[in-house]
Amino acid sequence: MGLFGKWFRKLRVGAFTAEDMERMRADDDELPSGDNIPKHVAIIMDGNGRWAKMRGLPRIAGHHNGMKAVKRITKAADRVGVEVLTLYAFSTENWKRPKAEVEFLMKLPQEFLAIELEELIENNVQVRMMGDRGQLPDHTVAAVEEAVRRTAHNTGLILNFALNYGSRHEMLEAVKEVARQAAAGKVDPEALEEADFEKRLLSSGLPDPDLLIRTSGELRLSNFMLWQLAYSEFWFTDVFWPEFGERHLYDAIREYQRRARRYGGL
Ligand code: IPE
Ligand code: IPE
Ligand code: MG
């Protein structure tokens, strides 16, 4: 581009230069739109450790950078109209990891919320958590519960953290509750419907995920939302979680929009 072109692009049209307008147009072209934006996106945020290892860093550096991706993707999901974003942060199996790593992971919610909670509140985001609170350290539960309480009346994006979450544990607990109530004569097992079971799951009140994303190249569910993902669309990428960006999310959503969901029909 010659000098004249450069000068022209700086010319203002109202509040914006031609350059601004061009950038905004390019931005908008990339944004998924239309009426079939997935309402609920669930993400298995994987690959923090390998991301760090590739850079000669300790695994916890990967978790730390993963937090930045959480912020980025929350904003990006909100921007295109996703209504629920569920993020798998810690599984019931992750307790098998070295104690120091587990302790670091248990401090992340506090660290994340100390920085981000005010902005989440400003942006009308409602924070939720699904998982077994019993086993978690008090400081972790306290941080999450403060965020849940302070955002409970927000009506925007639901940001749902799966923390100490395991799908088999969740379903077993639901079955136990039904069994107890049946034994007490409060529930007729023969009359039990899917909706009655669903309301006993930790995801109660949320729609099933439309789109499941897993990063880092692993092709498995690792005990994540086995009931709720029955008819979800899956999207996998080799990208490690700390480098997962808006563009990846939007690629996933655009591909989702091209798929035909048949639910067993034609
Ligand atoms: C995901 O990254 C975060 C958690 C499971 C807590 P990993 O820690 O599993 O990273 P990799 O899979 O070892 O690379
Ligand atoms: C799944 O990742 C759990 C989370 C992302 C929180 P893992 O890294 O624990 O899964 P596996 O062990 O590779 O199946
Ligand atoms: Mg992993």
mmCIF file of N, CA, C and O in Angstrom, residues 48-49 51-52 58-68 97 101 104-105 108 241-242:
data_model
loop_
_atom_site.group_PDB
_atom_site.id
_atom_site.type_symbol
_atom_site.label_atom_id
_atom_site.label_comp_id
_atom_site.label_asym_id
_atom_site.label_seq_id
_atom_site.Cartn_x
_atom_site.Cartn_y
_atom_site.Cartn_z
ATOM 1 N N ASN A 48 -2.945 -28.875 29.755
ATOM 2 C CA ASN A 48 -2.144 -27.867 30.459
ATOM 3 C C ASN A 48 -0.730 -28.372 30.734
ATOM 4 O O ASN A 48 0.254 -27.649 30.551
ATOM 5 N N GLY A 49 -0.639 -29.614 31.195
ATOM 6 C CA GLY A 49 0.663 -30.195 31.563
ATOM 7 C C GLY A 49 1.579 -30.310 30.360
ATOM 8 O O GLY A 49 2.754 -29.932 30.409
ATOM 9 N N TRP A 51 1.363 -28.676 27.562
ATOM 10 C CA TRP A 51 1.692 -27.323 27.075
ATOM 11 C C TRP A 51 2.926 -26.791 27.819
ATOM 12 O O TRP A 51 3.840 -26.238 27.214
ATOM 13 N N ALA A 52 2.927 -27.003 29.137
ATOM 14 C CA ALA A 52 4.053 -26.521 29.953
ATOM 15 C C ALA A 52 5.324 -27.310 29.629
ATOM 16 O O ALA A 52 6.398 -26.735 29.448
ATOM 17 N N PRO A 58 7.259 -26.075 34.555
ATOM 18 C CA PRO A 58 6.548 -27.037 35.413
ATOM 19 C C PRO A 58 5.068 -27.101 35.040
ATOM 20 O O PRO A 58 4.508 -26.133 34.512
ATOM 21 N N ARG A 59 4.432 -28.233 35.333
ATOM 22 C CA ARG A 59 3.029 -28.431 34.955
ATOM 23 C C ARG A 59 2.125 -27.319 35.474
ATOM 24 O O ARG A 59 1.170 -26.903 34.803
ATOM 25 N N ILE A 60 2.455 -26.816 36.676
ATOM 26 C CA ILE A 60 1.577 -25.791 37.250
ATOM 27 C C ILE A 60 1.570 -24.509 36.408
ATOM 28 O O ILE A 60 0.585 -23.764 36.401
ATOM 29 N N ALA A 61 2.650 -24.273 35.680
ATOM 30 C CA ALA A 61 2.662 -23.099 34.787
ATOM 31 C C ALA A 61 1.592 -23.273 33.710
ATOM 32 O O ALA A 61 0.973 -22.298 33.261
ATOM 33 N N GLY A 62 1.379 -24.520 33.315
ATOM 34 C CA GLY A 62 0.314 -24.808 32.341
ATOM 35 C C GLY A 62 -1.060 -24.514 32.927
ATOM 36 O O GLY A 62 -1.917 -23.925 32.273
ATOM 37 N N HIS A 63 -1.251 -24.908 34.189
ATOM 38 C CA HIS A 63 -2.548 -24.643 34.825
ATOM 39 C C HIS A 63 -2.769 -23.137 34.965
ATOM 40 O O HIS A 63 -3.871 -22.639 34.787
ATOM 41 N N HIS A 64 -1.689 -22.442 35.306
ATOM 42 C CA HIS A 64 -1.797 -20.996 35.474
ATOM 43 C C HIS A 64 -2.212 -20.329 34.156
ATOM 44 O O HIS A 64 -3.084 -19.460 34.133
ATOM 45 N N ASN A 65 -1.596 -20.758 33.088
ATOM 46 C CA ASN A 65 -1.953 -20.180 31.785
ATOM 47 C C ASN A 65 -3.322 -20.645 31.310
ATOM 48 O O ASN A 65 -3.972 -19.946 30.529
ATOM 49 N N GLY A 66 -3.725 -21.800 31.777
ATOM 50 C CA GLY A 66 -5.067 -22.291 31.455
ATOM 51 C C GLY A 66 -6.139 -21.345 31.974
ATOM 52 O O GLY A 66 -7.209 -21.191 31.390
ATOM 53 N N MET A 67 -5.835 -20.692 33.086
ATOM 54 C CA MET A 67 -6.774 -19.738 33.677
ATOM 55 C C MET A 67 -7.055 -18.568 32.737
ATOM 56 O O MET A 67 -8.162 -18.047 32.668
ATOM 57 N N LYS A 68 -6.017 -18.154 32.015
ATOM 58 C CA LYS A 68 -6.206 -17.048 31.064
ATOM 59 C C LYS A 68 -7.145 -17.477 29.936
ATOM 60 O O LYS A 68 -7.937 -16.680 29.431
ATOM 61 N N ARG A 97 -3.395 -37.403 41.329
ATOM 62 C CA ARG A 97 -2.165 -36.679 40.943
ATOM 63 C C ARG A 97 -1.313 -36.344 42.161
ATOM 64 O O ARG A 97 -1.794 -36.396 43.285
ATOM 65 N N GLU A 101 0.547 -30.835 43.029
ATOM 66 C CA GLU A 101 -0.236 -30.377 41.877
ATOM 67 C C GLU A 101 -1.703 -30.191 42.274
ATOM 68 O O GLU A 101 -2.337 -29.188 41.899
ATOM 69 N N PHE A 104 -2.118 -27.036 44.173
ATOM 70 C CA PHE A 104 -2.071 -25.868 43.285
ATOM 71 C C PHE A 104 -3.425 -25.697 42.581
ATOM 72 O O PHE A 104 -3.966 -24.586 42.521
ATOM 73 N N LEU A 105 -3.952 -26.805 42.084
ATOM 74 C CA LEU A 105 -5.228 -26.734 41.374
ATOM 75 C C LEU A 105 -6.353 -26.239 42.284
ATOM 76 O O LEU A 105 -7.239 -25.514 41.851
ATOM 77 N N LEU A 108 -6.563 -22.484 42.454
ATOM 78 C CA LEU A 108 -6.875 -21.725 41.235
ATOM 79 C C LEU A 108 -8.235 -21.022 41.261
ATOM 80 O O LEU A 108 -8.316 -19.863 40.816
ATOM 81 N N TRP A 241 -5.066 -26.658 25.967
ATOM 82 C CA TRP A 241 -5.987 -25.666 26.539
ATOM 83 C C TRP A 241 -5.389 -24.268 26.698
ATOM 84 O O TRP A 241 -6.043 -23.278 26.350
ATOM 85 N N PRO A 242 -4.159 -24.109 27.203
ATOM 86 C CA PRO A 242 -3.663 -22.737 27.404
ATOM 87 C C PRO A 242 -3.584 -21.920 26.106
ATOM 88 O O PRO A 242 -3.554 -20.692 26.148
#
